[in-house]
Amino acid sequence: MRIDRNSIAVVLVGVVLLALGPVLPSWAVSLLNVALCYGTVVLGMMLLMRTGIVSFGHGLYYCLGAYAAGLLDHFGKMPDMLLMVGAGAVTAGLVAAVLGLLLAKYRDIFFAMLSLAFSMILYGLLVKTASLGSTDGFNVAAKTVGGIVIAEDSVRIVVYSLAVVFATLSAFLLHQYLASHQGRLAGAIKDNELRVEYMGASVKAAVHRNYVISAVLAGIGGALMAVNIGHIDPEMTYWPQSGEFVFVAILSGTGSVFAPLGGALVFEAIRSFAYEYSPNTWQMVLGITMLLVMIFLPGGLWSLFTRKRGA
Amino acid sequence: MLTRLLRVALTGLAITAVSSAPALAQQKTSIKIGFVTFLSGPASGPFGVPAKLAAEGIVESLNAGKGPAPYQIKGIGGLPVELVVIDEAGGATKQVSEYRTLVQRQDVDVVIGYIGSGDCLAIAPVAEELKKLTVFFDCGTPRIFEEGSYKYVFRTRPHATMDAVAATMYLLDNRPAVKRVSGINQNYAYGQDSWNDFEATIKAMKPGVEIVTSQMPKFGAGQYGSEISALIASNPDVIHSSLWGGDLEAFMLQAQPRDIFKKSQLVLVAGEPYLHRLPGKIPDGTIVGARGTNGVFAPDSALKRWLVATYKAKSGGLDPNYPAYSVAQAILGVKAAWEKAAAKKIGSATPMGAAKNVKEEMEKAYAPPTQEEVIAAFERNVFDSPSGKVHMNLGKGHQAVMGTAYGSTRFENGVVKVGSIKYYDADRVTPPEGVSSLDWIKSGFKRTK
């Protein structure tokens, strides 16, 4: 394990966020909470983008994570938050390990379309499953954490704190991975796959591994979101949801593990205020933001933090 | 970089700390209603925007004190009403976030909204958690109060089970010899529920009917060539459909030239709002409903004329459709409960001269009622609406019950008219308290448990 400045910063930010929980107004806590769940999924998108591939179907794992968590509550009668997040991560990881065997062979538009197709298969299945509420979905609630019953008036703060812990842990571990030998292959694959093969590394294995990691992150994000929102439906694997993850990933940039989390927060904040102040044109506000970022900050919002140092 | 990050975090913290400083307790000068409806997406045209127009028109009229009896008091309880409109698009995840924003950042007094049943299911527990009076005006799923029990959540329109039950009664009254039954419904929760209710009802009411086909095109399909072929091939006596919006219009335009309705009776459970858009394209004798005694089914009253006039002024001459009636029901429901609570407070105040602190006592009595008092007055309340009397009888007093009506279409002088209207009492078409809709239908519509 390498303890560099960024690892320390991740932990510090996590601690600050935990401390802010009881202090911030409740609307800000719920905004942060949603952003953290989203950010965790986008961390995985960032890893894929660094590897040079874009998935238009990551809603699949986000939704699988959420439904794994939801089914534990719905049928398993085990509404333990740690178990739920664990189930989300494992389910997403297992499915990705299988689908990855096929997907790791493809690149570019073929990868994007295939991943989209898989996510829409899950959507179709869920819509036809009336016992899970079809498009209406069903409600989810976490009642315990590691066997300890959550007091009714502290649910929000517990859910938020665990989101902080999981998001921070994910960012920390992903940062470690990106700095490792295996992780550094991502950028090399993006630049030139042939050279990576000549170096003696397996491109397919690396792509497969990164795909599974990103799916696990999406599964964790989905499970956290299910508990945070308290309701899940097939919309989570519908294509606009997957597109939104790509949107936030591009908005954030891939420069650092801070980028997806910060980008998700910016996105959520813009969306929330746009809903409030321009209810008829909130989509346009998001679109214009995206255009401005693409034109003036092609490296995403994160380039705001790196550009100055170079200059 | 570390210091820069910290600086950003601290600035953010400072901004939120300043903006969230608690407002000083003040005398209430207005009532803020968060109003959530579809402003974009497929449901915005037929449901969302008409609902918004109706809400704005009604609030303006009430604020001006132009409401008919018994709603002449200005605004709500004398306080002007302010609407905060939010788009319902984006799915349940976003709606829960936006609901929290409405309650916690905008500090609204009441939330009225939600057309999508999934959104209602997701919002209900959050309303309970945040302890905020929330009124669902249009979503139809019976699951809300059949699966849960809520203190802060009300629904001022009846749930969707009665659509199927009354449609079947009307159908069997007019065509008792029905044998071969088919359906075409969208493949999403409402379409599936609508068909399942209808299938269960007709099997219970007329044993021996045969379900020859159930077509489930996807939501927003637009092309129904193969579904229409399948319907024709199965040679049904009846075609049941809960299609709405552009899907219904596309289906009618494509099905009508193929002569399918010459042999088969068409039942459109939610067809009434689209009649004026399909002149000449709806075969005579089509059975249509408006999900309650709304639109053409609403009995004439001062309240109905008021809603029609208000809506026409707002929409440039259009008649209100059933979401507009639902909105009126929700806003008037809140107003009725609020004013009932206020009257009760004044009525039970210490008589003048009998107490020492007369001034304080009277000030307390004339202060706006608290949320708890409004909720107590709302439960099991009975109030007037443009579609008739609303009884808050189900869901422990939180779910409205009303009768419904169906009629048959007739094309006359270039417009589609609805005739042979039959009304069905709430008792005949709604399950009793504590029995789920599907169990009630399967039990043979028993009134007792």
PDB file of C-alpha atoms in Angstrom, chain B residues 233-417:
ATOM      1  CA  ALA B 233     -56.968 -13.270 -35.560  1.00  0.00           C
ATOM      2  CA  SER B 234     -58.260 -14.088 -32.081  1.00  0.00           C
ATOM      3  CA  ASN B 235     -61.758 -12.905 -33.059  1.00  0.00           C
ATOM      4  CA  PRO B 236     -62.733 -11.318 -29.722  1.00  0.00           C
ATOM      5  CA  ASP B 237     -66.162 -10.060 -28.642  1.00  0.00           C
ATOM      6  CA  VAL B 238     -64.481  -7.422 -26.457  1.00  0.00           C
ATOM      7  CA  ILE B 239     -61.213  -5.520 -26.575  1.00  0.00           C
ATOM      8  CA  HIS B 240     -60.160  -3.973 -23.251  1.00  0.00           C
ATOM      9  CA  SER B 241     -57.625  -1.163 -23.333  1.00  0.00           C
ATOM     10  CA  SER B 242     -56.094   1.234 -20.842  1.00  0.00           C
ATOM     11  CA  LEU B 243     -53.972   2.953 -23.485  1.00  0.00           C
ATOM     12  CA  TRP B 244     -53.667   6.710 -23.095  1.00  0.00           C
ATOM     13  CA  GLY B 245     -51.999   9.707 -24.723  1.00  0.00           C
ATOM     14  CA  GLY B 246     -50.156   9.330 -27.997  1.00  0.00           C
ATOM     15  CA  ASP B 247     -50.270   5.532 -27.710  1.00  0.00           C
ATOM     16  CA  LEU B 248     -54.074   5.516 -27.690  1.00  0.00           C
ATOM     17  CA  GLU B 249     -54.281   7.929 -30.617  1.00  0.00           C
ATOM     18  CA  ALA B 250     -51.784   5.909 -32.666  1.00  0.00           C
ATOM     19  CA  PHE B 251     -53.617   2.662 -31.900  1.00  0.00           C
ATOM     20  CA  MET B 252     -57.000   4.092 -32.881  1.00  0.00           C
ATOM     21  CA  LEU B 253     -55.668   5.555 -36.133  1.00  0.00           C
ATOM     22  CA  GLN B 254     -54.078   2.230 -37.074  1.00  0.00           C
ATOM     23  CA  ALA B 255     -56.854  -0.089 -35.896  1.00  0.00           C
ATOM     24  CA  GLN B 256     -59.888   1.731 -37.230  1.00  0.00           C
ATOM     25  CA  PRO B 257     -59.171   1.260 -40.979  1.00  0.00           C
ATOM     26  CA  ARG B 258     -58.810  -2.495 -40.392  1.00  0.00           C
ATOM     27  CA  ASP B 259     -62.472  -2.832 -39.432  1.00  0.00           C
ATOM     28  CA  ILE B 260     -61.640  -4.576 -36.194  1.00  0.00           C
ATOM     29  CA  PHE B 261     -64.258  -2.664 -34.190  1.00  0.00           C
ATOM     30  CA  LYS B 262     -67.163  -3.761 -36.410  1.00  0.00           C
ATOM     31  CA  LYS B 263     -67.090  -7.160 -34.712  1.00  0.00           C
ATOM     32  CA  SER B 264     -65.467  -6.366 -31.392  1.00  0.00           C
ATOM     33  CA  GLN B 265     -66.698  -4.065 -28.653  1.00  0.00           C
ATOM     34  CA  LEU B 266     -63.973  -1.624 -27.600  1.00  0.00           C
ATOM     35  CA  VAL B 267     -63.643  -0.603 -23.929  1.00  0.00           C
ATOM     36  CA  LEU B 268     -61.346   2.361 -23.211  1.00  0.00           C
ATOM     37  CA  VAL B 269     -61.098   2.690 -19.435  1.00  0.00           C
ATOM     38  CA  ALA B 270     -59.222   5.998 -19.656  1.00  0.00           C
ATOM     39  CA  GLY B 271     -60.454   7.112 -23.062  1.00  0.00           C
ATOM     40  CA  GLU B 272     -62.654  10.093 -22.250  1.00  0.00           C
ATOM     41  CA  PRO B 273     -59.964  12.854 -22.383  1.00  0.00           C
ATOM     42  CA  TYR B 274     -58.977  11.875 -25.946  1.00  0.00           C
ATOM     43  CA  LEU B 275     -62.399  11.881 -27.580  1.00  0.00           C
ATOM     44  CA  HIS B 276     -62.117  15.436 -28.849  1.00  0.00           C
ATOM     45  CA  ARG B 277     -58.776  14.583 -30.447  1.00  0.00           C
ATOM     46  CA  LEU B 278     -60.171  11.652 -32.415  1.00  0.00           C
ATOM     47  CA  PRO B 279     -63.355  12.860 -34.120  1.00  0.00           C
ATOM     48  CA  GLY B 280     -64.579  10.226 -36.563  1.00  0.00           C
ATOM     49  CA  LYS B 281     -61.894   7.794 -35.458  1.00  0.00           C
ATOM     50  CA  ILE B 282     -63.741   6.411 -32.443  1.00  0.00           C
ATOM     51  CA  PRO B 283     -66.383   3.875 -33.487  1.00  0.00           C
ATOM     52  CA  ASP B 284     -69.899   4.545 -32.214  1.00  0.00           C
ATOM     53  CA  GLY B 285     -70.751   2.544 -29.121  1.00  0.00           C
ATOM     54  CA  THR B 286     -67.205   2.503 -27.714  1.00  0.00           C
ATOM     55  CA  ILE B 287     -67.374   2.222 -23.933  1.00  0.00           C
ATOM     56  CA  VAL B 288     -65.335   5.014 -22.341  1.00  0.00           C
ATOM     57  CA  GLY B 289     -64.490   6.044 -18.806  1.00  0.00           C
ATOM     58  CA  ALA B 290     -62.697   8.997 -17.231  1.00  0.00           C
ATOM     59  CA  ARG B 291     -61.317   7.262 -14.116  1.00  0.00           C
ATOM     60  CA  GLY B 292     -64.064   8.701 -11.961  1.00  0.00           C
ATOM     61  CA  THR B 293     -66.997  11.057 -12.376  1.00  0.00           C
ATOM     62  CA  ASN B 294     -64.811  13.576 -14.171  1.00  0.00           C
ATOM     63  CA  GLY B 295     -65.211  15.499 -17.404  1.00  0.00           C
ATOM     64  CA  VAL B 296     -68.465  14.638 -19.180  1.00  0.00           C
ATOM     65  CA  PHE B 297     -69.444  12.371 -16.276  1.00  0.00           C
ATOM     66  CA  ALA B 298     -69.294  15.113 -13.646  1.00  0.00           C
ATOM     67  CA  PRO B 299     -72.818  16.049 -12.550  1.00  0.00           C
ATOM     68  CA  ASP B 300     -73.661  19.697 -13.172  1.00  0.00           C
ATOM     69  CA  SER B 301     -72.903  21.924 -10.186  1.00  0.00           C
ATOM     70  CA  ALA B 302     -71.635  25.405  -9.401  1.00  0.00           C
ATOM     71  CA  LEU B 303     -68.248  23.873  -8.603  1.00  0.00           C
ATOM     72  CA  LYS B 304     -68.053  22.102 -11.965  1.00  0.00           C
ATOM     73  CA  ARG B 305     -69.009  25.277 -13.856  1.00  0.00           C
ATOM     74  CA  TRP B 306     -66.387  27.169 -11.848  1.00  0.00           C
ATOM     75  CA  LEU B 307     -63.665  24.647 -12.726  1.00  0.00           C
ATOM     76  CA  VAL B 308     -64.629  24.624 -16.410  1.00  0.00           C
ATOM     77  CA  ALA B 309     -64.616  28.436 -16.590  1.00  0.00           C
ATOM     78  CA  THR B 310     -61.334  28.708 -14.655  1.00  0.00           C
ATOM     79  CA  TYR B 311     -59.647  26.086 -16.804  1.00  0.00           C
ATOM     80  CA  LYS B 312     -60.934  27.499 -20.071  1.00  0.00           C
ATOM     81  CA  ALA B 313     -59.560  30.925 -19.182  1.00  0.00           C
ATOM     82  CA  LYS B 314     -56.187  29.400 -18.370  1.00  0.00           C
ATOM     83  CA  SER B 315     -55.867  26.999 -21.315  1.00  0.00           C
ATOM     84  CA  GLY B 316     -57.266  29.105 -24.118  1.00  0.00           C
ATOM     85  CA  GLY B 317     -60.697  27.552 -24.335  1.00  0.00           C
ATOM     86  CA  LEU B 318     -60.112  23.839 -23.649  1.00  0.00           C
ATOM     87  CA  ASP B 319     -62.350  21.753 -21.405  1.00  0.00           C
ATOM     88  CA  PRO B 320     -60.660  20.386 -18.283  1.00  0.00           C
ATOM     89  CA  ASN B 321     -59.704  16.687 -18.518  1.00  0.00           C
ATOM     90  CA  TYR B 322     -59.673  14.262 -15.604  1.00  0.00           C
ATOM     91  CA  PRO B 323     -56.245  15.242 -14.209  1.00  0.00           C
ATOM     92  CA  ALA B 324     -57.597  18.797 -13.947  1.00  0.00           C
ATOM     93  CA  TYR B 325     -60.562  17.476 -11.917  1.00  0.00           C
ATOM     94  CA  SER B 326     -58.131  15.495  -9.732  1.00  0.00           C
ATOM     95  CA  VAL B 327     -56.095  18.626  -9.037  1.00  0.00           C
ATOM     96  CA  ALA B 328     -59.239  20.523  -8.044  1.00  0.00           C
ATOM     97  CA  GLN B 329     -60.099  17.677  -5.672  1.00  0.00           C
ATOM     98  CA  ALA B 330     -56.657  17.787  -4.030  1.00  0.00           C
ATOM     99  CA  ILE B 331     -56.511  21.563  -3.550  1.00  0.00           C
ATOM    100  CA  LEU B 332     -60.111  21.770  -2.340  1.00  0.00           C
ATOM    101  CA  GLY B 333     -59.471  18.773  -0.066  1.00  0.00           C
ATOM    102  CA  VAL B 334     -56.624  20.611   1.652  1.00  0.00           C
ATOM    103  CA  LYS B 335     -58.683  23.804   1.809  1.00  0.00           C
ATOM    104  CA  ALA B 336     -61.671  21.981   3.288  1.00  0.00           C
ATOM    105  CA  ALA B 337     -59.553  20.250   5.947  1.00  0.00           C
ATOM    106  CA  TRP B 338     -57.665  23.431   6.805  1.00  0.00           C
ATOM    107  CA  GLU B 339     -60.808  25.522   7.216  1.00  0.00           C
ATOM    108  CA  LYS B 340     -62.563  22.767   9.139  1.00  0.00           C
ATOM    109  CA  ALA B 341     -59.617  22.677  11.550  1.00  0.00           C
ATOM    110  CA  ALA B 342     -59.636  26.472  11.868  1.00  0.00           C
ATOM    111  CA  ALA B 343     -63.394  26.549  12.546  1.00  0.00           C
ATOM    112  CA  LYS B 344     -63.049  23.835  15.179  1.00  0.00           C
ATOM    113  CA  LYS B 345     -60.338  25.829  16.927  1.00  0.00           C
ATOM    114  CA  ILE B 346     -62.444  28.954  17.043  1.00  0.00           C
ATOM    115  CA  GLY B 347     -65.516  26.998  18.071  1.00  0.00           C
ATOM    116  CA  SER B 348     -63.789  25.393  21.028  1.00  0.00           C
ATOM    117  CA  ALA B 349     -62.008  28.566  22.207  1.00  0.00           C
ATOM    118  CA  THR B 350     -62.868  29.902  25.656  1.00  0.00           C
ATOM    119  CA  PRO B 351     -65.982  32.060  25.481  1.00  0.00           C
ATOM    120  CA  MET B 352     -65.313  35.767  25.660  1.00  0.00           C
ATOM    121  CA  GLY B 353     -65.206  37.133  29.194  1.00  0.00           C
ATOM    122  CA  ALA B 354     -64.994  33.727  30.826  1.00  0.00           C
ATOM    123  CA  ALA B 355     -61.216  33.577  31.013  1.00  0.00           C
ATOM    124  CA  LYS B 356     -58.522  35.799  32.299  1.00  0.00           C
ATOM    125  CA  ASN B 357     -56.315  35.959  29.231  1.00  0.00           C
ATOM    126  CA  VAL B 358     -59.033  36.759  26.722  1.00  0.00           C
ATOM    127  CA  LYS B 359     -56.722  38.449  24.229  1.00  0.00           C
ATOM    128  CA  GLU B 360     -54.143  35.648  24.236  1.00  0.00           C
ATOM    129  CA  GLU B 361     -56.818  32.985  24.077  1.00  0.00           C
ATOM    130  CA  MET B 362     -58.523  34.607  21.111  1.00  0.00           C
ATOM    131  CA  GLU B 363     -55.226  35.143  19.315  1.00  0.00           C
ATOM    132  CA  LYS B 364     -54.489  31.468  19.773  1.00  0.00           C
ATOM    133  CA  ALA B 365     -57.904  30.491  18.498  1.00  0.00           C
ATOM    134  CA  TYR B 366     -57.615  32.629  15.380  1.00  0.00           C
ATOM    135  CA  ALA B 367     -54.033  31.543  14.547  1.00  0.00           C
ATOM    136  CA  PRO B 368     -53.744  29.217  11.541  1.00  0.00           C
ATOM    137  CA  PRO B 369     -54.268  25.573  12.514  1.00  0.00           C
ATOM    138  CA  THR B 370     -51.176  23.435  13.007  1.00  0.00           C
ATOM    139  CA  GLN B 371     -50.353  20.636  10.612  1.00  0.00           C
ATOM    140  CA  GLU B 372     -51.526  18.068  13.161  1.00  0.00           C
ATOM    141  CA  GLU B 373     -54.883  19.813  13.444  1.00  0.00           C
ATOM    142  CA  VAL B 374     -55.253  19.919   9.647  1.00  0.00           C
ATOM    143  CA  ILE B 375     -54.471  16.205   9.433  1.00  0.00           C
ATOM    144  CA  ALA B 376     -57.010  15.386  12.135  1.00  0.00           C
ATOM    145  CA  ALA B 377     -59.626  17.361  10.185  1.00  0.00           C
ATOM    146  CA  PHE B 378     -58.615  15.733   6.880  1.00  0.00           C
ATOM    147  CA  GLU B 379     -59.034  12.157   8.131  1.00  0.00           C
ATOM    148  CA  ARG B 380     -62.476  10.757   7.222  1.00  0.00           C
ATOM    149  CA  ASN B 381     -63.507  14.207   5.976  1.00  0.00           C
ATOM    150  CA  VAL B 382     -66.293  14.612   3.433  1.00  0.00           C
ATOM    151  CA  PHE B 383     -65.972  17.533   1.033  1.00  0.00           C
ATOM    152  CA  ASP B 384     -67.440  18.871  -2.207  1.00  0.00           C
ATOM    153  CA  SER B 385     -65.515  18.812  -5.461  1.00  0.00           C
ATOM    154  CA  PRO B 386     -66.308  19.540  -9.121  1.00  0.00           C
ATOM    155  CA  SER B 387     -66.792  15.768  -9.607  1.00  0.00           C
ATOM    156  CA  GLY B 388     -69.128  15.367  -6.630  1.00  0.00           C
ATOM    157  CA  LYS B 389     -68.773  14.535  -2.950  1.00  0.00           C
ATOM    158  CA  VAL B 390     -65.442  13.057  -1.862  1.00  0.00           C
ATOM    159  CA  HIS B 391     -65.392  10.704   1.143  1.00  0.00           C
ATOM    160  CA  MET B 392     -61.992  10.078   2.742  1.00  0.00           C
ATOM    161  CA  ASN B 393     -63.028   6.595   3.842  1.00  0.00           C
ATOM    162  CA  LEU B 394     -60.315   4.071   3.006  1.00  0.00           C
ATOM    163  CA  GLY B 395     -56.731   3.760   4.237  1.00  0.00           C
ATOM    164  CA  LYS B 396     -57.779   4.715   7.788  1.00  0.00           C
ATOM    165  CA  GLY B 397     -59.341   7.912   6.487  1.00  0.00           C
ATOM    166  CA  HIS B 398     -56.550   8.858   4.085  1.00  0.00           C
ATOM    167  CA  GLN B 399     -57.802   7.420   0.798  1.00  0.00           C
ATOM    168  CA  ALA B 400     -60.719   8.982  -1.076  1.00  0.00           C
ATOM    169  CA  VAL B 401     -63.695   6.941  -2.182  1.00  0.00           C
ATOM    170  CA  MET B 402     -66.075   8.031  -4.929  1.00  0.00           C
ATOM    171  CA  GLY B 403     -68.449   6.484  -7.359  1.00  0.00           C
ATOM    172  CA  THR B 404     -67.613   6.271 -11.027  1.00  0.00           C
ATOM    173  CA  ALA B 405     -69.361   6.243 -14.380  1.00  0.00           C
ATOM    174  CA  TYR B 406     -69.103   4.814 -17.867  1.00  0.00           C
ATOM    175  CA  GLY B 407     -70.786   5.737 -21.117  1.00  0.00           C
ATOM    176  CA  SER B 408     -70.905   4.932 -24.829  1.00  0.00           C
ATOM    177  CA  THR B 409     -69.713   7.204 -27.623  1.00  0.00           C
ATOM    178  CA  ARG B 410     -71.766   8.560 -30.479  1.00  0.00           C
ATOM    179  CA  PHE B 411     -70.431  10.644 -33.369  1.00  0.00           C
ATOM    180  CA  GLU B 412     -72.729  13.595 -33.977  1.00  0.00           C
ATOM    181  CA  ASN B 413     -72.264  16.777 -36.017  1.00  0.00           C
ATOM    182  CA  GLY B 414     -68.476  16.450 -36.089  1.00  0.00           C
ATOM    183  CA  VAL B 415     -67.999  15.852 -32.362  1.00  0.00           C
ATOM    184  CA  VAL B 416     -67.843  12.711 -30.257  1.00  0.00           C
ATOM    185  CA  LYS B 417     -70.559  12.669 -27.592  1.00  0.00           C
TER     186      LYS B 417
END
